[in-house]
PDB file of C-alpha atoms and ligand atoms in Angstrom:
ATOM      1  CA  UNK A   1     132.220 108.656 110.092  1.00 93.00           C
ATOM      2  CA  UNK A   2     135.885 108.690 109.061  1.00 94.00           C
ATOM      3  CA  UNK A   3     134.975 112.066 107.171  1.00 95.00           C
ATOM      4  CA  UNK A   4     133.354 113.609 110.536  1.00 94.00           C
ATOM      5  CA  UNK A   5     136.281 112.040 112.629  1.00 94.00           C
ATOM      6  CA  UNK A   6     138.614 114.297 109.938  1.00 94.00           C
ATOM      7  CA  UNK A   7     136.917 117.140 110.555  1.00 93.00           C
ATOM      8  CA  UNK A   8     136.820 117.201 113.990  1.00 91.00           C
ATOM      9  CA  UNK A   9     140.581 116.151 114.605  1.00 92.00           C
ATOM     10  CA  UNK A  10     141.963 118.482 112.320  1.00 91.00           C
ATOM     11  CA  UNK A  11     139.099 121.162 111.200  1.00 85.00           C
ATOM     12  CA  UNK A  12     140.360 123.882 113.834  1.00 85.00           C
ATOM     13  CA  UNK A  13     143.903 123.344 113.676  1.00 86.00           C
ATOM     14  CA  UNK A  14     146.566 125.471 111.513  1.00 88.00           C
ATOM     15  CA  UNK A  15     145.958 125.164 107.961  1.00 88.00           C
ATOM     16  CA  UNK A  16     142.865 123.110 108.865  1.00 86.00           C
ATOM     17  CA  UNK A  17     141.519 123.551 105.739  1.00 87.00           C
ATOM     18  CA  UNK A  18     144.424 122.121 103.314  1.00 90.00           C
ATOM     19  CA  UNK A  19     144.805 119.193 105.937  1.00 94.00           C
ATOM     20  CA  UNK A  20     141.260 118.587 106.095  1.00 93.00           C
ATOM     21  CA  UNK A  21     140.432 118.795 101.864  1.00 91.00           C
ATOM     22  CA  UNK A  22     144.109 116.432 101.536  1.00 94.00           C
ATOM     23  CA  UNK A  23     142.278 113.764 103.688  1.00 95.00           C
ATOM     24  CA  UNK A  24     138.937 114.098 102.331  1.00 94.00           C
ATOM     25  CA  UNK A  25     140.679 113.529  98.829  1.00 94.00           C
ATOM     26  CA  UNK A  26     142.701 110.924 100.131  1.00 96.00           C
ATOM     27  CA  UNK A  27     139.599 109.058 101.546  1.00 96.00           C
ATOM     28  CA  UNK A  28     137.159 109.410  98.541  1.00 95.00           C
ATOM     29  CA  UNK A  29     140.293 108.229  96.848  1.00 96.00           C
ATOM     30  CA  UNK A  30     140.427 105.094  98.639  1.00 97.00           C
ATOM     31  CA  UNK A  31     137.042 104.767  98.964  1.00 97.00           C
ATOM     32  CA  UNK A  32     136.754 104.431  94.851  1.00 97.00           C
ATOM     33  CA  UNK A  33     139.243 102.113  95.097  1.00 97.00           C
ATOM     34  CA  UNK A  34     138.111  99.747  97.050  1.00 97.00           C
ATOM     35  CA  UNK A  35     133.993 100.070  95.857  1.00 97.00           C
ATOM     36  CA  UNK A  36     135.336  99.432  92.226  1.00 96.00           C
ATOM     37  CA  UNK A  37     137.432  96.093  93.640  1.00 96.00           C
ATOM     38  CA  UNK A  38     134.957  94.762  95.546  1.00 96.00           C
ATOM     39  CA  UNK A  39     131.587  95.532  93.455  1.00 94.00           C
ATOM     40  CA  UNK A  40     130.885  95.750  89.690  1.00 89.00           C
ATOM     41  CA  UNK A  41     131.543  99.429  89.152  1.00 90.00           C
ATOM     42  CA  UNK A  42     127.642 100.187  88.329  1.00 90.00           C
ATOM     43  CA  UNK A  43     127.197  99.517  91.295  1.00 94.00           C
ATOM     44  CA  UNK A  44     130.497 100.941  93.109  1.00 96.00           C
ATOM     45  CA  UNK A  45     130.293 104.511  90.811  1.00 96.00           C
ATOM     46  CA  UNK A  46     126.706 105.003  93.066  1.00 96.00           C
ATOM     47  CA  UNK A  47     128.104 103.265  96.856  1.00 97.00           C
ATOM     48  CA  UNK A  48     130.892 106.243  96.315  1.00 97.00           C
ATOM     49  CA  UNK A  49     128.291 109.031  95.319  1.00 97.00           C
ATOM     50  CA  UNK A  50     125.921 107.972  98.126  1.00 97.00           C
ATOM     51  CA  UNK A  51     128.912 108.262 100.541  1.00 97.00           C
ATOM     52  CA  UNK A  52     129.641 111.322  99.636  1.00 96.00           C
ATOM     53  CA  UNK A  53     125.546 112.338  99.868  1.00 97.00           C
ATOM     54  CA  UNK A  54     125.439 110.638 103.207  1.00 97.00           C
ATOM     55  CA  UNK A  55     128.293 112.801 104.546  1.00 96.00           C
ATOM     56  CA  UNK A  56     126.514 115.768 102.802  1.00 96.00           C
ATOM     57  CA  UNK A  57     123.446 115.840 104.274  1.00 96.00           C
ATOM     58  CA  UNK A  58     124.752 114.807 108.106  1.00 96.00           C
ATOM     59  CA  UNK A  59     126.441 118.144 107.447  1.00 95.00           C
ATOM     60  CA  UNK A  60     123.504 119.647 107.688  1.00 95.00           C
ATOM     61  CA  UNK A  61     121.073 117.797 110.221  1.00 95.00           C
ATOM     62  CA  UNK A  62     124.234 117.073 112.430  1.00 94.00           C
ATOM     63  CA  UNK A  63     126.276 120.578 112.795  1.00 93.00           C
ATOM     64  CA  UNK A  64     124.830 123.555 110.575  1.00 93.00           C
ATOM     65  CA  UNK A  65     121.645 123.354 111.446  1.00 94.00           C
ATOM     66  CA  UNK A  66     122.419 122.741 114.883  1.00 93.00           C
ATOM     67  CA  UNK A  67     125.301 125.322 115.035  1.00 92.00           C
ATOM     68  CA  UNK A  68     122.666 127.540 113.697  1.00 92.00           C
ATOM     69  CA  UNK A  69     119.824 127.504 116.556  1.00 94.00           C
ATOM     70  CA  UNK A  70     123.187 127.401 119.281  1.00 93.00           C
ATOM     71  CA  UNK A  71     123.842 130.614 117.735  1.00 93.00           C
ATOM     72  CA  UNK A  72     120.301 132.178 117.924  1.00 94.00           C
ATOM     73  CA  UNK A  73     119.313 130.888 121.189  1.00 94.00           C
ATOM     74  CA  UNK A  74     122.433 132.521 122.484  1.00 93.00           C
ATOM     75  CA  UNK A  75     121.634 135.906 120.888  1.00 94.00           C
ATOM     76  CA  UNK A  76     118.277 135.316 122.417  1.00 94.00           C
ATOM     77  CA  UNK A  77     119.285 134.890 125.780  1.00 94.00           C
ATOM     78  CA  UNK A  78     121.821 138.231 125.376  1.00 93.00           C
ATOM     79  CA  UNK A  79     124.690 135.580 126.234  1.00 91.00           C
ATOM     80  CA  UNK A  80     128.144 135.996 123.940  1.00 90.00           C
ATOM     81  CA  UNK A  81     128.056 133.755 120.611  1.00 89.00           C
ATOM     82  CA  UNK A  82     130.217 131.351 119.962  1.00 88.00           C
ATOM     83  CA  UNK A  83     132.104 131.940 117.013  1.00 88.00           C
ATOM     84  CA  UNK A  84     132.678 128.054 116.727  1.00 88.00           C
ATOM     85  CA  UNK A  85     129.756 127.477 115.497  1.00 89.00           C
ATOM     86  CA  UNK A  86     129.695 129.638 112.066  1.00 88.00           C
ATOM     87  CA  UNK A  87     133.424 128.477 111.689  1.00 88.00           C
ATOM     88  CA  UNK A  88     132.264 124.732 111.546  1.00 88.00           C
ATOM     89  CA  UNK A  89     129.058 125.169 109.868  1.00 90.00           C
ATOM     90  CA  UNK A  90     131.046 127.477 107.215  1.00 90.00           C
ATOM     91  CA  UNK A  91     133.458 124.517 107.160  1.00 90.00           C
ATOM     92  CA  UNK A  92     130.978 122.191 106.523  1.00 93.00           C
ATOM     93  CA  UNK A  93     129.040 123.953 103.523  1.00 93.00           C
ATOM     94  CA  UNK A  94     132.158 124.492 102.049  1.00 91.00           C
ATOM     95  CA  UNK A  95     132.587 120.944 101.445  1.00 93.00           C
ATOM     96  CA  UNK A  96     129.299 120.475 100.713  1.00 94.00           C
ATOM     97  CA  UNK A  97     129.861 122.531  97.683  1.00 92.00           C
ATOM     98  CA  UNK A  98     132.911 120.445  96.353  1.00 92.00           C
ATOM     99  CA  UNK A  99     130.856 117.766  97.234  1.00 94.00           C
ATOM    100  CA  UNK A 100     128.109 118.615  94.901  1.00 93.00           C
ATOM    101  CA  UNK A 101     128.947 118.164  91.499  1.00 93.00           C
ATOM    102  CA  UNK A 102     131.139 114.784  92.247  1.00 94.00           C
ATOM    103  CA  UNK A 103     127.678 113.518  93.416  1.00 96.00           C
ATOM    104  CA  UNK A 104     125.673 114.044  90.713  1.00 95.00           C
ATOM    105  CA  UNK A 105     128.800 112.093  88.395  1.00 95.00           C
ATOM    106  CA  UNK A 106     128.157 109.394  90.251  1.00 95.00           C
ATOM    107  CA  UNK A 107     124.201 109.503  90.422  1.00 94.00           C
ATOM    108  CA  UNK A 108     124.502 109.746  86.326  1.00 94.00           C
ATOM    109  CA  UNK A 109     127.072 107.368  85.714  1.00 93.00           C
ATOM    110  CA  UNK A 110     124.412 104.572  85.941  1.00 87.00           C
ATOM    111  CA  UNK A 111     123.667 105.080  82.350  1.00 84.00           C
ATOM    112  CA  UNK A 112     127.078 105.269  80.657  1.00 85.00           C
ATOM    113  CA  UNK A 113     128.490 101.929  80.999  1.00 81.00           C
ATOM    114  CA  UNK A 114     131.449 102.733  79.450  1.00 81.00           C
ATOM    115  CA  UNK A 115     132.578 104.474  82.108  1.00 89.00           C
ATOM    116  CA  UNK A 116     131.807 101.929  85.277  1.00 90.00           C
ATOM    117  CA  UNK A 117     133.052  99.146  83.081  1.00 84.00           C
ATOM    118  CA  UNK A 118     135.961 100.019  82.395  1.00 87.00           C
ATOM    119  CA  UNK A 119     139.085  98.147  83.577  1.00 88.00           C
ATOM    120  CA  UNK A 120     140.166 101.209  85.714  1.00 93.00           C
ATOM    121  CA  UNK A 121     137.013 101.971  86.482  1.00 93.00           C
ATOM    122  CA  UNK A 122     137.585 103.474  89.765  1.00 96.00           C
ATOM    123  CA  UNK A 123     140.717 105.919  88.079  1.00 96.00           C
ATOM    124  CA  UNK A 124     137.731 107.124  85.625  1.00 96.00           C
ATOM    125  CA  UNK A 125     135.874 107.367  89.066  1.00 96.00           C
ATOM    126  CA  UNK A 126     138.768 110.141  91.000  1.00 96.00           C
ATOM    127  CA  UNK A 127     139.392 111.654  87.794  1.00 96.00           C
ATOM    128  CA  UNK A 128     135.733 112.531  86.763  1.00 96.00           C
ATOM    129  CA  UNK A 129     135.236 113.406  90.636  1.00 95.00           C
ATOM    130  CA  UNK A 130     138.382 115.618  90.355  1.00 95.00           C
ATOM    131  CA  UNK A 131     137.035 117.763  87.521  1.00 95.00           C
ATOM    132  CA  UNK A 132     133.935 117.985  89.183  1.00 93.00           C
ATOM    133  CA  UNK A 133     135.020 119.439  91.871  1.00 92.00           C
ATOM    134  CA  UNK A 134     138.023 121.620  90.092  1.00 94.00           C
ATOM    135  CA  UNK A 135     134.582 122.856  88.035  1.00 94.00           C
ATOM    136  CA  UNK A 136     132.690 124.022  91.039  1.00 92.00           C
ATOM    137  CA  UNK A 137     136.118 126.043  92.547  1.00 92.00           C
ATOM    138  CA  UNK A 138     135.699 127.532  89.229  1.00 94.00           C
ATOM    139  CA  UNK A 139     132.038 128.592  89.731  1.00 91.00           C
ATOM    140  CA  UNK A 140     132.765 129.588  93.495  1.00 89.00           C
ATOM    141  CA  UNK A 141     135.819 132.045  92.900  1.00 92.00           C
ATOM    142  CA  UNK A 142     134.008 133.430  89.536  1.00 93.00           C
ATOM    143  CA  UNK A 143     131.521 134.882  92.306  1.00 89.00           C
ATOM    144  CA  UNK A 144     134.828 136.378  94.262  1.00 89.00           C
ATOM    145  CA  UNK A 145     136.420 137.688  91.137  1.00 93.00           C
ATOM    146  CA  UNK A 146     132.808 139.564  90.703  1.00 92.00           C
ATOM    147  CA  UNK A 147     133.590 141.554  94.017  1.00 91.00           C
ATOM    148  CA  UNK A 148     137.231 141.954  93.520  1.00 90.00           C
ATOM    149  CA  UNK A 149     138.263 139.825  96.220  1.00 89.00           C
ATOM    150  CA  UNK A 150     140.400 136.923  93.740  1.00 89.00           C
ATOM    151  CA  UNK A 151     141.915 136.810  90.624  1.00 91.00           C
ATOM    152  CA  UNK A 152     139.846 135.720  87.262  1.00 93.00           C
ATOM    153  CA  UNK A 153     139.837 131.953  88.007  1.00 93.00           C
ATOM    154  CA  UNK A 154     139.604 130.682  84.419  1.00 94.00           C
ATOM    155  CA  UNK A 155     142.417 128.178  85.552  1.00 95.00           C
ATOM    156  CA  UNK A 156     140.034 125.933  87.374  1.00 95.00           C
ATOM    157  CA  UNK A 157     137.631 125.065  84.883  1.00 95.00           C
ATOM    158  CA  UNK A 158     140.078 124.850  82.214  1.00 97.00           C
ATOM    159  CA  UNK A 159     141.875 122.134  84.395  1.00 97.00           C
ATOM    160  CA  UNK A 160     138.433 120.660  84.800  1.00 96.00           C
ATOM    161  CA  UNK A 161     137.940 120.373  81.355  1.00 97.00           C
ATOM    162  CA  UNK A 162     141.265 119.014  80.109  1.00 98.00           C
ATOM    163  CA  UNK A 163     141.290 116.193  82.831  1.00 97.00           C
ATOM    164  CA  UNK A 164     137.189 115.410  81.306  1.00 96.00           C
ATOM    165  CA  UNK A 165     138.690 115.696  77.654  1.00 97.00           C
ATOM    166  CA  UNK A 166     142.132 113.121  78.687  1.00 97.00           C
ATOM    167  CA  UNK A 167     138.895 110.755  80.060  1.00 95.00           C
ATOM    168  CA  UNK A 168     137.133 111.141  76.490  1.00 93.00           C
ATOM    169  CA  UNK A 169     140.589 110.346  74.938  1.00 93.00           C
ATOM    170  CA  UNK A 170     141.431 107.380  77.116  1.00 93.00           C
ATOM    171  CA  UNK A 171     138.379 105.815  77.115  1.00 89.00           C
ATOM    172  CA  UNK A 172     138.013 106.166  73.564  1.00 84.00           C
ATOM    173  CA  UNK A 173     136.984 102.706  72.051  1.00 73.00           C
ATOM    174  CA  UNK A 174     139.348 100.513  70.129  1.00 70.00           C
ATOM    175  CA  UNK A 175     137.974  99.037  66.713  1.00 66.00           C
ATOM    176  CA  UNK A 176     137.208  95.824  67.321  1.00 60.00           C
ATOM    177  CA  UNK A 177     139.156  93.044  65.435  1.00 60.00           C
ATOM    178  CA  UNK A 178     137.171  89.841  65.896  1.00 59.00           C
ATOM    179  CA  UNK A 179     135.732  89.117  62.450  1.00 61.00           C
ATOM    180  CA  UNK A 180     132.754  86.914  60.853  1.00 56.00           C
ATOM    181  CA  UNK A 181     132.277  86.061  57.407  1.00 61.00           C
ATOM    182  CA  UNK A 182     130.848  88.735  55.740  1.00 59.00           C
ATOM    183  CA  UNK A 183     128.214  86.834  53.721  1.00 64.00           C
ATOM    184  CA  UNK A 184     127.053  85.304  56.592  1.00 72.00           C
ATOM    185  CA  UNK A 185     125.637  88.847  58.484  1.00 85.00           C
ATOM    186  CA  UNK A 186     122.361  88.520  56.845  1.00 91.00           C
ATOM    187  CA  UNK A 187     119.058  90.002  58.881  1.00 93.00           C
ATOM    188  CA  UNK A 188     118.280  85.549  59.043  1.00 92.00           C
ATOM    189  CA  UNK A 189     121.703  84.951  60.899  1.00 93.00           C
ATOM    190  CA  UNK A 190     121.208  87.975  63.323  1.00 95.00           C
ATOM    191  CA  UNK A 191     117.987  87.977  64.342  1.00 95.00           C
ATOM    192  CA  UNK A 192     118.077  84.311  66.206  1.00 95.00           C
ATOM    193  CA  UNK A 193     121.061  86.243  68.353  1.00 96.00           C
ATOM    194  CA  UNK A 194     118.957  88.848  68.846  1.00 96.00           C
ATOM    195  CA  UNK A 195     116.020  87.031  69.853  1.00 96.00           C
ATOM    196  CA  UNK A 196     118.577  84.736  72.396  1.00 96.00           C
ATOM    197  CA  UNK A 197     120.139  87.008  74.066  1.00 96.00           C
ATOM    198  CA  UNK A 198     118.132  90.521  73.710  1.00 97.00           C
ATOM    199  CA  UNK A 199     114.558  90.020  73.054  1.00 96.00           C
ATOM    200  CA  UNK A 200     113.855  89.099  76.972  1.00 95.00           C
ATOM    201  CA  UNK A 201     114.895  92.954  77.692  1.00 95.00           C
ATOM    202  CA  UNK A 202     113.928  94.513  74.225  1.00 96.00           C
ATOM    203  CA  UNK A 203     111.145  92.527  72.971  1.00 95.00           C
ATOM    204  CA  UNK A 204     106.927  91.871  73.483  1.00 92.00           C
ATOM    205  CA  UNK A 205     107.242  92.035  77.536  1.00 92.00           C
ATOM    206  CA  UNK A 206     109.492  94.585  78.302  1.00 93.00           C
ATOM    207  CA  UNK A 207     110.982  97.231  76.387  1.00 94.00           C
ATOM    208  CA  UNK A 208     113.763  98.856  78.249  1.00 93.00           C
ATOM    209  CA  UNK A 209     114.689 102.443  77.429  1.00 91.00           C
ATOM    210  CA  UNK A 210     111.941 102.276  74.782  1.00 93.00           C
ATOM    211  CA  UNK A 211     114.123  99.996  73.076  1.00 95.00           C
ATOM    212  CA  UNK A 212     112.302  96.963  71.199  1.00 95.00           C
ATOM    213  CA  UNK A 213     114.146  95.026  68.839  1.00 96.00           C
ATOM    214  CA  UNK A 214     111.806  91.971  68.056  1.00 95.00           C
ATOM    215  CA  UNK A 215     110.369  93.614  64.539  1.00 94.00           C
ATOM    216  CA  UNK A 216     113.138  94.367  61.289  1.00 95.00           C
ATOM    217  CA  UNK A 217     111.376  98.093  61.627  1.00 95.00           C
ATOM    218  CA  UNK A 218     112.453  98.240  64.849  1.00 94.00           C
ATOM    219  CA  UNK A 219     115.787  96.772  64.558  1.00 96.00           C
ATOM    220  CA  UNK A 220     116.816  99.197  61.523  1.00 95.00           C
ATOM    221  CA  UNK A 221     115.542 102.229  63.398  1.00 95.00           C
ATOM    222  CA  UNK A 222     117.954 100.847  67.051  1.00 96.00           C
ATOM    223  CA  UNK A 223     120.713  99.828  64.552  1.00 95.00           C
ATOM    224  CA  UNK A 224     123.519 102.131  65.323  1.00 94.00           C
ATOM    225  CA  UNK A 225     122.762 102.112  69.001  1.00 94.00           C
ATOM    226  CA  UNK A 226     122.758  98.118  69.118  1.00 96.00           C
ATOM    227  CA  UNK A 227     126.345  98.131  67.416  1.00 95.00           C
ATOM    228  CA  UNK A 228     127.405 100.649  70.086  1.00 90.00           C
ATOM    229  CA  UNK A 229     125.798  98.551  72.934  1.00 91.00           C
ATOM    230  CA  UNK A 230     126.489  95.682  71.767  1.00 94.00           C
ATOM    231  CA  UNK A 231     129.358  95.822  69.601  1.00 91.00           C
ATOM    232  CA  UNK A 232     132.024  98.586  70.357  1.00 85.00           C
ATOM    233  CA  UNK A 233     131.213  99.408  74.089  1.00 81.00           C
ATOM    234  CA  UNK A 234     129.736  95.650  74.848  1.00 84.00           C
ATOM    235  CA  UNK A 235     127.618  97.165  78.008  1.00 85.00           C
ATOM    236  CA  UNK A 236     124.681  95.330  76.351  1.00 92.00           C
ATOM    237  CA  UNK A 237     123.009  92.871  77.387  1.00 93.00           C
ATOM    238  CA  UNK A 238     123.308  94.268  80.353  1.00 86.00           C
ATOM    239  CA  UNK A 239     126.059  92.556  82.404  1.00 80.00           C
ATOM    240  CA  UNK A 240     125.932  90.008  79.687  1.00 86.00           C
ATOM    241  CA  UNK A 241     123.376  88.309  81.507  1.00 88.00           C
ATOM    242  CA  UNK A 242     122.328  86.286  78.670  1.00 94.00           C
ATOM    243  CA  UNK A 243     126.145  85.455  78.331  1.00 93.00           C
ATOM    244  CA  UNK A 244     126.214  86.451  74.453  1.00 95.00           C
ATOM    245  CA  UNK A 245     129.678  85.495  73.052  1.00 94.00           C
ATOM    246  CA  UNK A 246     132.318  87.331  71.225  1.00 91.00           C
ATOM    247  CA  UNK A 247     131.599  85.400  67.969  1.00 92.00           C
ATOM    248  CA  UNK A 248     128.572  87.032  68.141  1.00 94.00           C
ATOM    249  CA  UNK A 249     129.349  90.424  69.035  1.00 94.00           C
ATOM    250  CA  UNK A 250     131.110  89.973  65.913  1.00 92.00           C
ATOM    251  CA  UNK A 251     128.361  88.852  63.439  1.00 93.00           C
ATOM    252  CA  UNK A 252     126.221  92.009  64.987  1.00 94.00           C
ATOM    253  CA  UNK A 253     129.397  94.325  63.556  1.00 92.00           C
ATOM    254  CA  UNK A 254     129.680  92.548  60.340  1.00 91.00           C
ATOM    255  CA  UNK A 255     125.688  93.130  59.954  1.00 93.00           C
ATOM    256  CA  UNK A 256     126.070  96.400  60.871  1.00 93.00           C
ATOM    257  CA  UNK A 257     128.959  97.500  58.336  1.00 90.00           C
ATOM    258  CA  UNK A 258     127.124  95.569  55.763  1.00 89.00           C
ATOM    259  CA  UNK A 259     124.509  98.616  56.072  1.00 91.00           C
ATOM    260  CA  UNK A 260     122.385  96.695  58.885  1.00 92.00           C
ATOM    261  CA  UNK A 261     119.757  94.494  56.636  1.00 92.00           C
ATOM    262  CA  UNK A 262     116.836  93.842  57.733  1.00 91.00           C
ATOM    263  CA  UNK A 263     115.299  91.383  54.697  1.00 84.00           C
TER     264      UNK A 263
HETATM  265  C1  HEC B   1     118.863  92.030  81.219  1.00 78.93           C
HETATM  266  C2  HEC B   1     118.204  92.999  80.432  1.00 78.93           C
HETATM  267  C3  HEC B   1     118.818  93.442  79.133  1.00 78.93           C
HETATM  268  C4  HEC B   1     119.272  92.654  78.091  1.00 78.93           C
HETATM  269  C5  HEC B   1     119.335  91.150  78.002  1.00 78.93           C
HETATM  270  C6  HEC B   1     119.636  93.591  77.046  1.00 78.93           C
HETATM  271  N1  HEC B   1     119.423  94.876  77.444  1.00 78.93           N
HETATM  272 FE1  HEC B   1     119.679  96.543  76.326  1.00 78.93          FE
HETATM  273  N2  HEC B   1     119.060  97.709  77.889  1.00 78.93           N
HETATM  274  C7  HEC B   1     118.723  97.223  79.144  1.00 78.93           C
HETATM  275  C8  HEC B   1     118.522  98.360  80.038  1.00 78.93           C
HETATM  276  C9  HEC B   1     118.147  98.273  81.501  1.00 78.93           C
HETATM  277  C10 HEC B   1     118.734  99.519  79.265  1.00 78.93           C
HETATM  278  C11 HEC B   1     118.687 100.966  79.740  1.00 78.93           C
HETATM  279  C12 HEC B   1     120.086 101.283  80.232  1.00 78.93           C
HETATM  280  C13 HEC B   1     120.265 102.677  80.757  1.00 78.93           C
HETATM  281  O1  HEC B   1     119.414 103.534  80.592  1.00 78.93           O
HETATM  282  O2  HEC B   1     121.326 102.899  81.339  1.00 78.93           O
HETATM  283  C14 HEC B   1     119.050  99.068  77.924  1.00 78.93           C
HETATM  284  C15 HEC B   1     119.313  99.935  76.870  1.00 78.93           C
HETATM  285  C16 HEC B   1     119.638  99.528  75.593  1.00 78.93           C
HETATM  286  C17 HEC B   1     119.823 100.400  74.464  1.00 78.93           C
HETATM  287  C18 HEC B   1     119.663 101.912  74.478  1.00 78.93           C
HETATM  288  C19 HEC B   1     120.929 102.508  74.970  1.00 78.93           C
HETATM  289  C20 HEC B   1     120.873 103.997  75.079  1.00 78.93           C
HETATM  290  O3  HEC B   1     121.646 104.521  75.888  1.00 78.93           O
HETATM  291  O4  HEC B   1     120.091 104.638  74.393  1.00 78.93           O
HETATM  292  C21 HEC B   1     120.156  99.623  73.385  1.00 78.93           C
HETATM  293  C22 HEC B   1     120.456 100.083  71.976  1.00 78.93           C
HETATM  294  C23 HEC B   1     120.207  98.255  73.856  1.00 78.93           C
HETATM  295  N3  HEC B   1     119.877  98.237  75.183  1.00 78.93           N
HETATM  296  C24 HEC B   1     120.545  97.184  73.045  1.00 78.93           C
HETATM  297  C25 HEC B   1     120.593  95.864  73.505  1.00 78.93           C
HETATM  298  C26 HEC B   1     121.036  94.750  72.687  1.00 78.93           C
HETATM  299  C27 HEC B   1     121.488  94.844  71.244  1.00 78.93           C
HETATM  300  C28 HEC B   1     120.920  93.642  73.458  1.00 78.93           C
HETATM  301  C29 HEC B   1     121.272  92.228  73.091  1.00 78.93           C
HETATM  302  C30 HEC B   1     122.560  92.012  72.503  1.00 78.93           C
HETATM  303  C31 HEC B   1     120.418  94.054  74.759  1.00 78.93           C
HETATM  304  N4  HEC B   1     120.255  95.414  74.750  1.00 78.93           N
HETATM  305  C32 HEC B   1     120.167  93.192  75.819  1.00 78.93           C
HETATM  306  C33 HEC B   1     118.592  95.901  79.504  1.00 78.93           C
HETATM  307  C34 HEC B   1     118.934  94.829  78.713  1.00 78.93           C
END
C-alpha cells in the first residue's frame, strides 16, 4: 500500500520517475531492514520477496489491466482516450521489470543459508536486490542499444556483477579456530553426534535433500557437504534445532581433515 500510495502521490509529477524509483528503493530498503530484525532472515529474505510479488501482481489486476479495457472501451465507444492510462500502466510494468529479478533472489535464498544467516543479513539482502535489479537495466537498455536509441550499456551489468562478487568476498567464510584433539575424531566419536543431533533429519525416517547420514557409506559419500553445513557455514542442523555445540562442530572438522574415516 505504501508502494501504491508512492505512485500515486508522486507518479505524474516532474521527474516522477527518479522520485518514484528513490522511494521505492528507500522502502524495500527499510523494509529489509526491519524483516531481518524482527524475523530469522530465512524467513525475512522471502516476507521481502513476497512484498515485492504482492506489489507486482496488484500492478497488474489493479491498474494495467484495468487501464487497458478503459482504453478499449473508449476506442469502442469513438470517445477520446485517455492517455493516463498507458502512462500509469507503462509506469507500472516498468517496475515490474526491476522488480523481477530481486524476487526471484529472494524466492532462492531459502536454500543458501549463508546468506540469510548472516549477521547483516538484511545488507546481503539490498545489496543482492541492488544487483538484481542493476542486471535487469542491463538487459532492458541492451534491447535500446539494438535500435540505436541508448548507448552500449555494459556499465550496468558490470556494476551488477562487482557488487555480487564484493558479496562473495565478504561473505567469504573464516577458518574456523575451535580445535579437538586430533586422535579423538575417529568415525566411533562422530557418529554418536551425528546420530544426536542429525539422524532425526538425515536418517531411516526422513532424508532431507536426499541426504542420509545414518550408514559410514553414506556418511563418506555427504562428507564434504556435512563439514560445509555443519562445520564452516554452521546452517546445519537446521536452525540448530537439535542445539549441537561448538565443541562439536569442532570434532566434525577435525574428522573431516583427518580424511573423514568411516571405520
Ligand atoms: C531439523 C531438520 C534437520 C536437521 C536436524 C539437520 N538437517 Fe541437514 N538439512 C535439512 C534440510 C531441510 C535440508 C535441505 C535444505 C535446503 O535445501 O535448503 C538439509 C540439507 C542438508 C545437506 C545438503 C546441503 C546441500 O545444500 O546440498 C547436508 C550436507 C546436511 N543437511 C547435513 C546435516 C548435518 C551434518 C546435520 C547434523 C549436524 C544436519 N544436516 C541436521 C534439515 C536438517
Amino acid at each position: 500500500m505504501l508502494y501504491d500510495a508512492i505512485c500515486q502521490f508522486f507518479g505524474h509529477r516532474k521527474n516522477g520517475d527518479a522520485i518514484v524509483g528513490a522511494l521505492v528503493l528507500g522502502l524495500v530498503c527499510v523494509a529489509s531492514w526491519l524483516a531481518c530484525h524482527w524475523f530469522p532472515g530465512r524467513a525475512a529474505f522471502l516476507l521481502v520477496a513476497a512484498m515485492i510479488a504482492t506489489a507486482m501482481s496488484a500492478n497488474v489486476f489493479f491498474w494495467i489491466i484495468p487501464g487497458q479495457k478503459k482504453v478499449i472501451r473508449s476506442i469502442e465507444a469513438g470517445e477520446p482516450v485517455d492517455p493516463v492510462h498507458g502512462f500509469r500502466g507503462k509506469q507500472r510494468s516498468v517496475h515490474n521489470t526491476y522488480f523481477t529479478l530481486p524476487v526471484l533472489f529472494g524466492m532462492l535464498s531459502n536454500h543458501y543459508g549463508f546468506l540469510y544467516q548472516h549477521k547483516q543479513n538484511w545488507l546481503v539482502l539490498i545489496l543482492m536486490m541492488f544487483a538484481g535489479a542493476a542486471i535487469r537495466q542491463f538487459f532492458v537498455m541492451r534491447h535500446g542499444y539494438k535500435l540505436g536509441r541508448n548507448r552500449h550499456p555494459a556499465g550496468y551489468a558490470a556494476v551488477g556483477v562487482a557488487v555480487i562478487a564484493g558479496v562473495v568476498w565478504w561473505l567469504a567464510p573464516a577458518p574456523t579456530t575451535a580445535t579437538a584433539p586430533a586422535a579423538a575424531a575417529s568415525y566411533a566419536t562422530v557418529r554418536p553426534v551425528l546420530e544426536q543431533r542429525c539422524y532425526a533429519c538425515h536418517g531411516a525416517q526422513v532424508q532431507m535433500k536426499n541426504v542420509r547420514l545414518d550408514s559410514p557409506e553414506a556418511l563418506k559419500q555427504h562428507a564434504a557437504a556435512v563439514y560445509q553445513q555443519a562445520v564452516v557455514q554452521k546452517t546445519m542442523p537446521l536452525n540448530n534445532s537439535t542445539g549441537m555445540t561448538d565443541a562439536e562442530r569442532a570434532l566434525l572438522g577435525q574428522w573431516f581433515q583427518r580424511g573423514a574415516p568411516v571405520n
